[in-house]
Tab-separated table of C-alpha atoms and ligand atoms in Angstrom:
chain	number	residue	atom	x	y	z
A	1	UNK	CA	-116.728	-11.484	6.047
A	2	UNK	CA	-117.088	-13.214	9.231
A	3	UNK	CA	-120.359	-13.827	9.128
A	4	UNK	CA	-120.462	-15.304	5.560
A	5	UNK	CA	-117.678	-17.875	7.183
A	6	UNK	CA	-119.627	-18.890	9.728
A	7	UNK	CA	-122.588	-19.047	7.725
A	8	UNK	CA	-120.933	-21.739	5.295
A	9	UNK	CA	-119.412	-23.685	8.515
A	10	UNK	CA	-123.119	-24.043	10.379
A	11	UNK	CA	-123.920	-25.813	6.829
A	12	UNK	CA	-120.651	-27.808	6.311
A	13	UNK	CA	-121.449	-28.980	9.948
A	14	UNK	CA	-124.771	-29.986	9.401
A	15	UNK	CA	-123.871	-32.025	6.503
A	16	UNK	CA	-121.439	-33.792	8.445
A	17	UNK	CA	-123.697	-34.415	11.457
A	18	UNK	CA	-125.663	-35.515	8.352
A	19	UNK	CA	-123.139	-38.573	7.862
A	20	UNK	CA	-121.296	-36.761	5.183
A	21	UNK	CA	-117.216	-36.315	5.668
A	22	UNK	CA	-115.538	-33.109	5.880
A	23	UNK	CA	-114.648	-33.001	1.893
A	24	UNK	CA	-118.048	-33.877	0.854
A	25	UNK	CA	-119.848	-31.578	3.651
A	26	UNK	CA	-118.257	-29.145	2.273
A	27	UNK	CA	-119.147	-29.136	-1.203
A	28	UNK	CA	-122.554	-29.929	-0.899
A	29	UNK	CA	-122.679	-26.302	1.603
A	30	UNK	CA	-120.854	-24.326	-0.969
A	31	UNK	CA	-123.754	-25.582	-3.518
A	32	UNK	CA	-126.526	-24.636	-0.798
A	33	UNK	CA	-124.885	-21.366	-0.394
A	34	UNK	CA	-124.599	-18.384	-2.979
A	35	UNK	CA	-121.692	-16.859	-1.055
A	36	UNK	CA	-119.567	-13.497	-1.675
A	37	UNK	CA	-116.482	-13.138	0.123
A	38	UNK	CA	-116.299	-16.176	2.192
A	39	UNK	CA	-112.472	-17.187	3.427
A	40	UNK	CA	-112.123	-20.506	3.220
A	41	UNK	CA	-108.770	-21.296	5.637
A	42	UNK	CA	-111.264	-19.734	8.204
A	43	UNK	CA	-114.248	-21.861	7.554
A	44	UNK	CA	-112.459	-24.805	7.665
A	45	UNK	CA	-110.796	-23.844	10.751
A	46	UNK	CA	-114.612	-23.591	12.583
A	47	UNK	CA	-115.564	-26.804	11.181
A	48	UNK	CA	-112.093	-28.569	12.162
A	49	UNK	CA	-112.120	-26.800	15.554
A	50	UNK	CA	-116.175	-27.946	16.443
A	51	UNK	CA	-115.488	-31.526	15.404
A	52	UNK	CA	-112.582	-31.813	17.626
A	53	UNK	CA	-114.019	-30.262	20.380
A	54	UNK	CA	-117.806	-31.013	19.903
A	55	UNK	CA	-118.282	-33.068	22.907
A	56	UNK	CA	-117.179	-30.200	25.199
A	57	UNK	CA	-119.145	-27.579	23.014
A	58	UNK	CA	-122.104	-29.376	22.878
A	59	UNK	CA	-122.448	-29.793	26.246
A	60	UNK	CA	-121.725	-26.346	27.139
A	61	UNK	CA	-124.968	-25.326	24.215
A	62	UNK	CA	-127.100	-27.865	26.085
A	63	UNK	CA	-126.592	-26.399	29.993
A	64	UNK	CA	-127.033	-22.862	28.205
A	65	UNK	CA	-130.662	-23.549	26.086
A	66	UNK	CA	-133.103	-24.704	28.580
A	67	UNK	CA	-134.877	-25.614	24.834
A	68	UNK	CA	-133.290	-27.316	21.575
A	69	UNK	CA	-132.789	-24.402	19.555
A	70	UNK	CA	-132.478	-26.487	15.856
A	71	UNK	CA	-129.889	-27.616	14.032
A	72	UNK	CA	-128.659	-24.665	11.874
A	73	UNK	CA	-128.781	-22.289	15.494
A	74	UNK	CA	-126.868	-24.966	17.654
A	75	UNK	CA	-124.309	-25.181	15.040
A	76	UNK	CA	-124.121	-21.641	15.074
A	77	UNK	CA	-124.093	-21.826	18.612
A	78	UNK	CA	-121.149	-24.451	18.309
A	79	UNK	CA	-118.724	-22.359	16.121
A	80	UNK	CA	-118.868	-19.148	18.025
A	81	UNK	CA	-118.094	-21.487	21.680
A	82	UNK	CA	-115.026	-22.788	19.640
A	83	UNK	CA	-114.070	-19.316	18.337
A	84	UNK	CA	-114.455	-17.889	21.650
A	85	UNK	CA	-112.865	-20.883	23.820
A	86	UNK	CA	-109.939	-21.458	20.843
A	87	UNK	CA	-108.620	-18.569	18.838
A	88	UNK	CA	-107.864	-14.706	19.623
A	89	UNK	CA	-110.970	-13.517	17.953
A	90	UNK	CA	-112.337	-10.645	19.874
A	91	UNK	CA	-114.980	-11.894	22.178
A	92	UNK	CA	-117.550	-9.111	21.226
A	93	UNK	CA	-117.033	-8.967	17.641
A	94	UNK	CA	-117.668	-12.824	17.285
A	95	UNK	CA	-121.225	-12.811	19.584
A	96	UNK	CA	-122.126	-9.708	17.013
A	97	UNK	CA	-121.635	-11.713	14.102
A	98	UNK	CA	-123.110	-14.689	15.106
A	99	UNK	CA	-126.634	-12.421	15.531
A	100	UNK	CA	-125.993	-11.387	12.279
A	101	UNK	CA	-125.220	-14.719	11.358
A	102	UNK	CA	-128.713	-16.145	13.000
A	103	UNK	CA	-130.493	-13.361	10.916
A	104	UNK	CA	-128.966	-14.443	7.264
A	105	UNK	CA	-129.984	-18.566	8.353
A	106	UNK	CA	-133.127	-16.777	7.797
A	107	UNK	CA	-134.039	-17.028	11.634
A	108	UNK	CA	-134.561	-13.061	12.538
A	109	UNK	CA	-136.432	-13.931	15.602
A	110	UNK	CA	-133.670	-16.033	17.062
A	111	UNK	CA	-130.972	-13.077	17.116
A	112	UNK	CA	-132.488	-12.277	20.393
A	113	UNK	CA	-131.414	-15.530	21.489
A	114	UNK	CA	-128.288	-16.213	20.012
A	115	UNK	CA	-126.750	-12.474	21.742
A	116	UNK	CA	-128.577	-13.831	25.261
A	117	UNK	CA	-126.870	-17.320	25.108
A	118	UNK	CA	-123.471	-16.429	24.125
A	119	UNK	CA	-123.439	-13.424	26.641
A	120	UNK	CA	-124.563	-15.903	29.555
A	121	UNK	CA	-121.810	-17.976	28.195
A	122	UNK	CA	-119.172	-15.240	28.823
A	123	UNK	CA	-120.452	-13.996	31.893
A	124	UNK	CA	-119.957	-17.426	33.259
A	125	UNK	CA	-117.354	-19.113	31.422
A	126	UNK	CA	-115.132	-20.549	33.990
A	127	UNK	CA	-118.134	-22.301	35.313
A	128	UNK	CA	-119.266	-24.070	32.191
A	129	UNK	CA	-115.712	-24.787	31.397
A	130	UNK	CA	-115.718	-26.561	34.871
A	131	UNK	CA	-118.654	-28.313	34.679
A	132	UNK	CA	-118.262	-30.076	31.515
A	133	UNK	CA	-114.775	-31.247	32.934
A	134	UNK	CA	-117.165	-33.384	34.704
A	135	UNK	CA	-118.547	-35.198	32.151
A	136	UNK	CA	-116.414	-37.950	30.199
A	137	UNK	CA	-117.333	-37.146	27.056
A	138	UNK	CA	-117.364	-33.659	27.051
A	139	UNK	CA	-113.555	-33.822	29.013
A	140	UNK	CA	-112.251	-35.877	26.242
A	141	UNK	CA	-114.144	-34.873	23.364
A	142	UNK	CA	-114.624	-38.269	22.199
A	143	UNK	CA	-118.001	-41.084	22.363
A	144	UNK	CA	-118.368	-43.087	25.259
A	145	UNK	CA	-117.637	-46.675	23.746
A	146	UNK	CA	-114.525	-44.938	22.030
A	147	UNK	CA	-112.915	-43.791	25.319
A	148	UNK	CA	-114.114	-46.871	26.917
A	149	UNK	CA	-112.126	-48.966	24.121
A	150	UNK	CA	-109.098	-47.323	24.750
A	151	UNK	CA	-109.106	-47.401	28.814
A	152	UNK	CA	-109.846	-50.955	28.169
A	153	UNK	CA	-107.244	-51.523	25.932
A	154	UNK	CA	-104.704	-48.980	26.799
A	155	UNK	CA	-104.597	-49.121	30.728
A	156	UNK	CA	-101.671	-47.214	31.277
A	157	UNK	CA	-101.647	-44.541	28.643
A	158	UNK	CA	-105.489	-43.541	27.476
A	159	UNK	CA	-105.857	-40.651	28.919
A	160	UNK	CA	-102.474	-39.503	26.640
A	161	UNK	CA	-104.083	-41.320	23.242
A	162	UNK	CA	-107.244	-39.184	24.207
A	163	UNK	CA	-105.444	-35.907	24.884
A	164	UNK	CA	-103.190	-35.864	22.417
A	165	UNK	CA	-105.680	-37.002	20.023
A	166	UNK	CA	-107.643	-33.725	20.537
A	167	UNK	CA	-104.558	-31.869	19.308
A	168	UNK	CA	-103.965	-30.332	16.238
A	169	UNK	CA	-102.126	-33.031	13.981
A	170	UNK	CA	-98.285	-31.880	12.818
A	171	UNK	CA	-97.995	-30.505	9.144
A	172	UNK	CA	-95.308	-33.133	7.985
A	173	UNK	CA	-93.418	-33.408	4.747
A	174	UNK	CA	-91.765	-36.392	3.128
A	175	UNK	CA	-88.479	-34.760	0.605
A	176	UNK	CA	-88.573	-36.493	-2.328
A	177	UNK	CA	-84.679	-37.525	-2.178
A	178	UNK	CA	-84.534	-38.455	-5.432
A	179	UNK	CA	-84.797	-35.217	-6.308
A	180	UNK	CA	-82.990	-32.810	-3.300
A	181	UNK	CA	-81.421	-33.882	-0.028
A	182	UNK	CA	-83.293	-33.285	3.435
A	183	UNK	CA	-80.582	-30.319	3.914
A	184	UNK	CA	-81.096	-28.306	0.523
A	185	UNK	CA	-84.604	-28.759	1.033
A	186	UNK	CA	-84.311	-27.798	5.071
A	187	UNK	CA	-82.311	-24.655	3.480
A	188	UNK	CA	-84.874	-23.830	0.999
A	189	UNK	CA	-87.590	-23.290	3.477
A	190	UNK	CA	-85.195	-21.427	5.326
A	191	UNK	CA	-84.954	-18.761	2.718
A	192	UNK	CA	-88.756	-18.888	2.262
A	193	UNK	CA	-89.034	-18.171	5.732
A	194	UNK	CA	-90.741	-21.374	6.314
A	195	UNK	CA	-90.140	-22.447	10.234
A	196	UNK	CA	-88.773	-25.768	10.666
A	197	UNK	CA	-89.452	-27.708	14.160
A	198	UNK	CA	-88.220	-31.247	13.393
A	199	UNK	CA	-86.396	-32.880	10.951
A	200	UNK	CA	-86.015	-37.035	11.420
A	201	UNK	CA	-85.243	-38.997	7.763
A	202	UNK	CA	-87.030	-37.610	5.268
A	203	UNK	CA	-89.838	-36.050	7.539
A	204	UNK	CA	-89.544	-32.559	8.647
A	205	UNK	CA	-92.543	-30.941	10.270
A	206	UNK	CA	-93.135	-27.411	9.814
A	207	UNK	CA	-94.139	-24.484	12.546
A	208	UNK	CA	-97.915	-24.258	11.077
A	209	UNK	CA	-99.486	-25.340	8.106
A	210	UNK	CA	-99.220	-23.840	5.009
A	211	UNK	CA	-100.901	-24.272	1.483
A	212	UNK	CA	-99.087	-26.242	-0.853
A	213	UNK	CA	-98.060	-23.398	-3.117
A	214	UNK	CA	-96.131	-21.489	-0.784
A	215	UNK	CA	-94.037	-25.120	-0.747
A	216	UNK	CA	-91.151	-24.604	-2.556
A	217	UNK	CA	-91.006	-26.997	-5.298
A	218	UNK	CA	-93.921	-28.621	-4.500
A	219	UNK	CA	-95.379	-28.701	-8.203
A	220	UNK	CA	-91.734	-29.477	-9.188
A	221	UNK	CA	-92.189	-32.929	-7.250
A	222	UNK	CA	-89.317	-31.910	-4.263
A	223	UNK	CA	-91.683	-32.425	-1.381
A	224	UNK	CA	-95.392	-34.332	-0.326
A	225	UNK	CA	-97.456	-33.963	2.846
A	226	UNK	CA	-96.998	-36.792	4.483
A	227	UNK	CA	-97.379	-38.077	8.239
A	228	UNK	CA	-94.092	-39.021	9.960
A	229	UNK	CA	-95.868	-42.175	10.917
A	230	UNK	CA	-96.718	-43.423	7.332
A	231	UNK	CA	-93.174	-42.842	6.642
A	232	UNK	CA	-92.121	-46.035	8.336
A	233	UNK	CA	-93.355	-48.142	6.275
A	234	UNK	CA	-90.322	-47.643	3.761
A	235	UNK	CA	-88.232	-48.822	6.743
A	236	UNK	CA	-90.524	-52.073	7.333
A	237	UNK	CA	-90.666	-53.236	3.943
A	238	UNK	CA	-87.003	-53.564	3.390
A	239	UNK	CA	-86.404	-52.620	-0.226
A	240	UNK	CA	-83.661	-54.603	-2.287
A	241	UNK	CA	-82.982	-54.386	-6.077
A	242	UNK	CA	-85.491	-55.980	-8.286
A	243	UNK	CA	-87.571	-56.604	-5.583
A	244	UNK	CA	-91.236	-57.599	-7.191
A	245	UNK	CA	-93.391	-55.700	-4.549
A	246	UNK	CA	-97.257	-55.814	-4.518
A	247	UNK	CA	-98.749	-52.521	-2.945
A	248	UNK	CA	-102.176	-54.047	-2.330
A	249	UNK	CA	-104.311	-50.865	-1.285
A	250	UNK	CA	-102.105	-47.823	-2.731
A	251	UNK	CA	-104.310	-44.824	-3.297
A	252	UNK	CA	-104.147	-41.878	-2.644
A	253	UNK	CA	-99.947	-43.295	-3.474
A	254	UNK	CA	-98.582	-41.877	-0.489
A	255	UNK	CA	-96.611	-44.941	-0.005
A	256	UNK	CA	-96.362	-46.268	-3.529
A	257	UNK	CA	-94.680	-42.958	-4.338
A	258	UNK	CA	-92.637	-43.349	-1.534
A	259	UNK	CA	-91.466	-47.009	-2.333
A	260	UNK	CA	-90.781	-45.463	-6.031
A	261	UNK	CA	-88.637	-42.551	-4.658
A	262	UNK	CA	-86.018	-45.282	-2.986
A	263	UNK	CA	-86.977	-48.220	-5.312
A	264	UNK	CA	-85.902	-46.820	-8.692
A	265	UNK	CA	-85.458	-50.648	-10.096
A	266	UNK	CA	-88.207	-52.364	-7.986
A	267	UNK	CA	-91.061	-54.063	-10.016
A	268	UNK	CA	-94.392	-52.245	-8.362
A	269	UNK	CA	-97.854	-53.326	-8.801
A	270	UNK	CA	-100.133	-50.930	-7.213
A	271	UNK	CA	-103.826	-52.130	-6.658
A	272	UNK	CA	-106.970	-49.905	-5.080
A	273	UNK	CA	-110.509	-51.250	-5.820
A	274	UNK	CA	-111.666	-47.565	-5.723
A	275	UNK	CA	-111.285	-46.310	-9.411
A	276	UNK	CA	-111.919	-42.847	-8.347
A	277	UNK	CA	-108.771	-42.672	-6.119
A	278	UNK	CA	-106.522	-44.565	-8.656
A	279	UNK	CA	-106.467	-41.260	-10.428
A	280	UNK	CA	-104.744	-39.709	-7.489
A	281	UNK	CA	-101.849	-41.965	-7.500
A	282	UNK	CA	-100.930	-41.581	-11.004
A	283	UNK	CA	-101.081	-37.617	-10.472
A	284	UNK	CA	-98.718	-37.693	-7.581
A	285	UNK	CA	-96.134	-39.748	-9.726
A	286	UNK	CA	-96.597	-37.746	-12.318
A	287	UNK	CA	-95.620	-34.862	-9.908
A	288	UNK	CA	-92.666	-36.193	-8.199
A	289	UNK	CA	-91.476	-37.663	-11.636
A	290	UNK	CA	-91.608	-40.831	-10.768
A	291	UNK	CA	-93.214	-43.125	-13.826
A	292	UNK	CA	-91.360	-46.030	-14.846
A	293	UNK	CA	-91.990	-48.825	-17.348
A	294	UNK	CA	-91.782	-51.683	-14.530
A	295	UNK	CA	-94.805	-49.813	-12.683
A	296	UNK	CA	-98.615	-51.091	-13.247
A	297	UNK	CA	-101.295	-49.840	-11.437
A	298	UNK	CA	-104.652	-51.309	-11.226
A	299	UNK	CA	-108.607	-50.772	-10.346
A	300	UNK	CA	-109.396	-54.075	-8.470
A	301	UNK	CA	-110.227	-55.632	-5.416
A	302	UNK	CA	-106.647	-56.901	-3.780
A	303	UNK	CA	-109.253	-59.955	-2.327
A	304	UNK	CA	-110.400	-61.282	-6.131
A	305	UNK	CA	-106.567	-62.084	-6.836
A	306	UNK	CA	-108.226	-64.274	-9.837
A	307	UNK	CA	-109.286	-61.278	-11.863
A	308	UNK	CA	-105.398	-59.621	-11.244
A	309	UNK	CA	-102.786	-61.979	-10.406
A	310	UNK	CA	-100.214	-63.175	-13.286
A	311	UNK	CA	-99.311	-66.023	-11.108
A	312	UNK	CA	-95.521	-64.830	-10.094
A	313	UNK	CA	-95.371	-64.696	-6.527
A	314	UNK	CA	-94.205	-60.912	-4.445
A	315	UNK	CA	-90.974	-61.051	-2.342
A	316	UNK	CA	-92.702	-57.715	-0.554
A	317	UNK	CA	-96.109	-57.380	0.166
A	318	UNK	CA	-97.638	-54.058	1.406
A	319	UNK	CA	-100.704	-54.277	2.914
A	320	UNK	CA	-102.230	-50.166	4.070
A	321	UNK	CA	-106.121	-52.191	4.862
A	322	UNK	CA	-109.048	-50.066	5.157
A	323	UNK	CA	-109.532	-49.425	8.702
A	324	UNK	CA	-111.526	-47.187	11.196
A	325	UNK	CA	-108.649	-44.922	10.743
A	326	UNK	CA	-108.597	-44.477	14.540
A	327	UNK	CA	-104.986	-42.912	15.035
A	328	UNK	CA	-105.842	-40.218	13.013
A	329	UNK	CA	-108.401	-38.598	14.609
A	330	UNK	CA	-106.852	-35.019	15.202
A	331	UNK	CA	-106.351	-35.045	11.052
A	332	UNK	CA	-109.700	-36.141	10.442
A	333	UNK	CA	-111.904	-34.967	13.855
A	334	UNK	CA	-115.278	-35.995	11.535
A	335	UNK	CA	-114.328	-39.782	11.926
A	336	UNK	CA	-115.012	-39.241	15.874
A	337	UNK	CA	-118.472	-38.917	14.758
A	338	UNK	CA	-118.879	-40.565	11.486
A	339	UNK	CA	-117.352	-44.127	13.055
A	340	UNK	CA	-119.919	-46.484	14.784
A	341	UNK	CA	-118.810	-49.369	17.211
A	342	UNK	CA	-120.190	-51.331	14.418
A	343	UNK	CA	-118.837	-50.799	11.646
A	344	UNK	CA	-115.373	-52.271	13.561
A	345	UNK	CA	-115.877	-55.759	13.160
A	346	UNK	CA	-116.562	-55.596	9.298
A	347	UNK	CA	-113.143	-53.718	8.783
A	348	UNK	CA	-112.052	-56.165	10.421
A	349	UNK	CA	-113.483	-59.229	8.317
A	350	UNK	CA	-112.002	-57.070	5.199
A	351	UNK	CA	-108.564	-56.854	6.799
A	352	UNK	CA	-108.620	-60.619	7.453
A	353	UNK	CA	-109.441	-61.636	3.971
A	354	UNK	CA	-107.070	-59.267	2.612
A	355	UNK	CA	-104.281	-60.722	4.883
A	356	UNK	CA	-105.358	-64.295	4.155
A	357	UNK	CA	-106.035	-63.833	0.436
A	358	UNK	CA	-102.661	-62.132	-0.191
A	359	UNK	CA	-100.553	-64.627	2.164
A	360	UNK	CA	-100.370	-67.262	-0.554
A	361	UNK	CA	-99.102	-64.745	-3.046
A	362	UNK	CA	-95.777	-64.128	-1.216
A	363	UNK	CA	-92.528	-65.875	-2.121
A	364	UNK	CA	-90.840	-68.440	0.780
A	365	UNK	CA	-88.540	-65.654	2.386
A	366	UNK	CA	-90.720	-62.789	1.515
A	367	UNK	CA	-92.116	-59.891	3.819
A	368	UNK	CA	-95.838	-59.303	4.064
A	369	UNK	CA	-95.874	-55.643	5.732
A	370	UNK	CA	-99.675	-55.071	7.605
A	371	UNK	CA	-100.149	-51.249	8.716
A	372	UNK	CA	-103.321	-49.673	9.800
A	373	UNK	CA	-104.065	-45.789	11.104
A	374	UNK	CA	-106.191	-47.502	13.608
A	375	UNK	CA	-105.019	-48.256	17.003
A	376	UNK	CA	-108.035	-50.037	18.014
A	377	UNK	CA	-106.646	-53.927	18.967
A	378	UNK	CA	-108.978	-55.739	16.452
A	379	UNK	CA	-107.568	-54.000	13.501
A	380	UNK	CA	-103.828	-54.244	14.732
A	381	UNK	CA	-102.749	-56.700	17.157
A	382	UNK	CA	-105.381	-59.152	17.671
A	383	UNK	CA	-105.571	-58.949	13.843
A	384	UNK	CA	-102.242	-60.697	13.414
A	385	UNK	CA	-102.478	-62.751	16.249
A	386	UNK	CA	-105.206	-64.599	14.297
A	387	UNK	CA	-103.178	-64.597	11.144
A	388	UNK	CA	-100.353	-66.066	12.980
A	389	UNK	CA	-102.310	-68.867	14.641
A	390	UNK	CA	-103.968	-69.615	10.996
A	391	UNK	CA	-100.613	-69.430	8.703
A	392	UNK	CA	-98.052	-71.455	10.580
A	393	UNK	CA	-95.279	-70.489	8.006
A	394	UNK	CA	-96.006	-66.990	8.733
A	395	UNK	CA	-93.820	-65.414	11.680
A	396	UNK	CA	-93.715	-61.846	12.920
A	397	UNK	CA	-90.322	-60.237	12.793
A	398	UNK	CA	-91.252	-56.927	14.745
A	399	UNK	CA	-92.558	-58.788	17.968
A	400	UNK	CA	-90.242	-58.347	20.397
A	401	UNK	CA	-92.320	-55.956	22.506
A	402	UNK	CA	-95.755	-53.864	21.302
A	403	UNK	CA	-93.475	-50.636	20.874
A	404	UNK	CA	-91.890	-52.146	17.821
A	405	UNK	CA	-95.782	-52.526	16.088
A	406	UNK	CA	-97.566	-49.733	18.059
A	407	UNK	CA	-96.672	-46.243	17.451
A	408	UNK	CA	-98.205	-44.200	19.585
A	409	UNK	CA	-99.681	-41.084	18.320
A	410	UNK	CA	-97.563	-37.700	19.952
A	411	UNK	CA	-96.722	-34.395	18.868
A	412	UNK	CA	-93.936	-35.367	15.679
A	413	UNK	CA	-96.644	-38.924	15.089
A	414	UNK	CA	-100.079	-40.474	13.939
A	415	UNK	CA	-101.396	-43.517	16.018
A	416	UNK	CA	-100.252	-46.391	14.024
A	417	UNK	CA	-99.509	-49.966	13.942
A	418	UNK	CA	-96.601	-52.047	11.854
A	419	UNK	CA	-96.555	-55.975	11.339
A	420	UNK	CA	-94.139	-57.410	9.324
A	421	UNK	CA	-94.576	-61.318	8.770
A	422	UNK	CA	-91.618	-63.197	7.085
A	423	UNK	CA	-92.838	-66.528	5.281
A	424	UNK	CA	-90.543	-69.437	6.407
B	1	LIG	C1	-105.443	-46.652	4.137
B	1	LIG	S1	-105.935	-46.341	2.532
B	1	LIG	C2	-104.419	-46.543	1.650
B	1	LIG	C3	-103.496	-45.361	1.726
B	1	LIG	C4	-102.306	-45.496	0.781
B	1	LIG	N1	-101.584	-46.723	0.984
B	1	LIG	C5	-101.355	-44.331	0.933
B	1	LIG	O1	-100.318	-44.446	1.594
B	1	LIG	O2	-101.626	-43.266	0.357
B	1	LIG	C6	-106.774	-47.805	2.140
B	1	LIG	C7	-107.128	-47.948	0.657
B	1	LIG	O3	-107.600	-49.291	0.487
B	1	LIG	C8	-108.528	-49.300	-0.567
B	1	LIG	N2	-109.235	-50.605	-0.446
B	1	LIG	C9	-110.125	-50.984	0.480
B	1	LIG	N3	-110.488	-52.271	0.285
B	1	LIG	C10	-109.778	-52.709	-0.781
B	1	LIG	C11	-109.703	-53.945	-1.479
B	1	LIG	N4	-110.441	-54.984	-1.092
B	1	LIG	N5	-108.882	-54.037	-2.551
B	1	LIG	C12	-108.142	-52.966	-2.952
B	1	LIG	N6	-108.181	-51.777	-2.336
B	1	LIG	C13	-108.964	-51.639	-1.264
B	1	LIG	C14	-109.351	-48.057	-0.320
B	1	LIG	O4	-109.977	-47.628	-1.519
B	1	LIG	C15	-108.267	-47.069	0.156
B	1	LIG	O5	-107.805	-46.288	-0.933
């Protein structure tokens, strides 16, 4: 039932606006809640579609309550803007709901209020669409010192990296070629009547999203979701036979499992200092049939190399740091709120130490690759420029021009950013 959905979104909301992120939000509301027939896909699509508009929404709730209504009834408020500004839902069924939605958050004598609000807004939508064009925030659905970093640092194309960023993000697929080719698997959606919009390498991006077990072959290992972006990296790191490559921050695996599907006699250490998460890299090898004997994987911190390192040195070094996880903001639309300005520069003094704590571990010759999801230029750029000016035997092969380290995010592509340093 619709109402039960939106019911469960006003609380997955407020655990977010809480500080919690999506995942958690929402299993701490499905523990609040003792819920019947609720539909998930649609619950997450409220929650999803407030976060990445909330600037826009919010404003529109504030210029329609001349008083704070509380938390549980602006989120309420929230969702039924987004359903009525964003999907096909019928305009009078969804105020209805939302009533009956006010009613069941235990808040009988706000119904009233809730059906005036909402009918205001649809009497007078154009206007309050207009209006909040006005306002920065609200236009790009993004905080002030977040669009301010990017005009700042991207003169010429912000305004793109803050549209596109309020898109939906693609639904992207990485074939596992060890097991099919990008054509049988291409034809096998095909005859699951899975629609197929681009196709580059092993990346092929699908029409919509779908749940993993429509995939085909997905629990036989043929296929992972996996940004087009993140793909690169098996094209930066430059595989060879034997290589000994140090994955320094590998879970969830994406990339480890990657490296494993074209490195079948690489020797692969795989570090994450997050225990929890180490379990999801061995389950995605296990899926994809990857395991080999020349494969360790290890709960550590990549920065305390004396509690891990054997004392051989890497000839390829993959470094995916933490970061603010910037470029992927239309995945993820809780890190536009979750992030604070300040919690940059400390990602930043991990990053560093990371990068200069590794360096030393690298063979003369050997490739160091640095990615981040983050476009923000402390994290990327300005990050390596330091480690450049600090490690003279370091140089960066992909410098030519800031297209060849920055990929800007666009329909088939996260927002990330490649550095590979050679050690002379
Ligand atoms: C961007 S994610 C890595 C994504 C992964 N490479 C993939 O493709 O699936 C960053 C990871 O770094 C880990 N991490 C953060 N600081 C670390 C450190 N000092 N040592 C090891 N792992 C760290 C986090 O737990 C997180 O799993």
């Amino acid at each position: 039932m619709m109402e039960e959905n939106q019911r469960l979104a006003v609380w997955v909301l407020w655990y977010v606006f809480q500080g919690k992120n999506i995942d958690q939000a929402l299993l701490l509301a499905e523990k609040e809640l003792t819920l019947r027939e609720v539909n998930l896909g649609a619950v997450k699509d409220y929650t999803y579609g407030v976060l990445r508009y909330g600037w826009q929404l919010k404003f529109i709730v504030k210029k329609l309550c001349k008083k704070y209504p509380s938390q549980l009834i602006e989120n309420l408020l929230l969702i039924a803007l987004y359903q009525l500004l964003y999907t096909n839902d019928d305009a009078f069924t969804i105020v209805s709901q939302a009533v009956n939605t006010a009613a069941k958050l235990d808040h009988i004598a706000l119904k009233g209020f809730v059906n005036a609000v909402l009918r205001t807004f649809l009497r007078e939508k154009d206007r309050f669409i207009q209006v909040a064009q006005q306002n920065e925030e609200a236009r790009y659905n993004h905080p002030q010192w977040w669009i301010n970093k990017i005009k700042h640092q991207y003169p010429l194309i912000w305004e793109d990296i803050l549209k596109e960023a309020q898109q939906r993000a693609p639904f992207t697929l990485r074939v596992n070629t060890r097991q099919c080719s990008v054509e049988e698997y291409v034809k096998k959606l095909n005859e699951a009547h899975i629609d197929v919009v681009w196709v580059n390498n092993e990346a092929i991006i699908l029409a919509t999203p779908c749940s993993v077990d429509k995939l085909p072959g997905f629990d036989l290992g043929m296929v992972s979701i996996q940004d087009a972006s993140a793909q690169l990296s098996l094209n930066y790191i430059d595989l060879f036979s034997q290589a000994r490559v140090l994955d320094a921050c590998a879970a969830p695996g994406g990339k480890t499992c990657h490296l494993l599907e074209h490195g079948q006699s690489i020797e692969l250490l795989a570090l994450d200092k997050s225990e929890d998460r180490l379990q999801r890299i061995r389950d995605n090898i296990k899926r994809l049939k990857l395991s080999t004997p020349r494969l360790s994987i290890k709960g550590v911190d990549a920065r305390d190399i004396n509690s891990w390192w054997d004392g051989v040195q890497f000839d390829r070094i993959l470094l995916d740091a933490p970061c603010t996880g910037s470029g992927v903001v239309r995945r993820h639309p809780d890190i536009k709120w979750l992030r604070r300005e300040s919690d940059i520069s400390q990602l930043v003094a991990e990053q560093e130490a990371l990068l200069n704590n590794l360096w030393p571990l690298l063979k003369p010759q050997g490739k160091l690759v640095y990615v981040t999801c983050s476009i923000f230029k402390e994290e990327t750029s300005e990050q390596i420029q330091k480690f450049l000016k600090k490690h003279t035997d370091a140089k960066q092969l992909n410098s030519g021009s800031e297209q060849e380290s920055f990929i800007k995010p666009d329909s088939f592509h996260d927002g990330f950013y490649y550095a590979v340093c050679q050690k002379n």
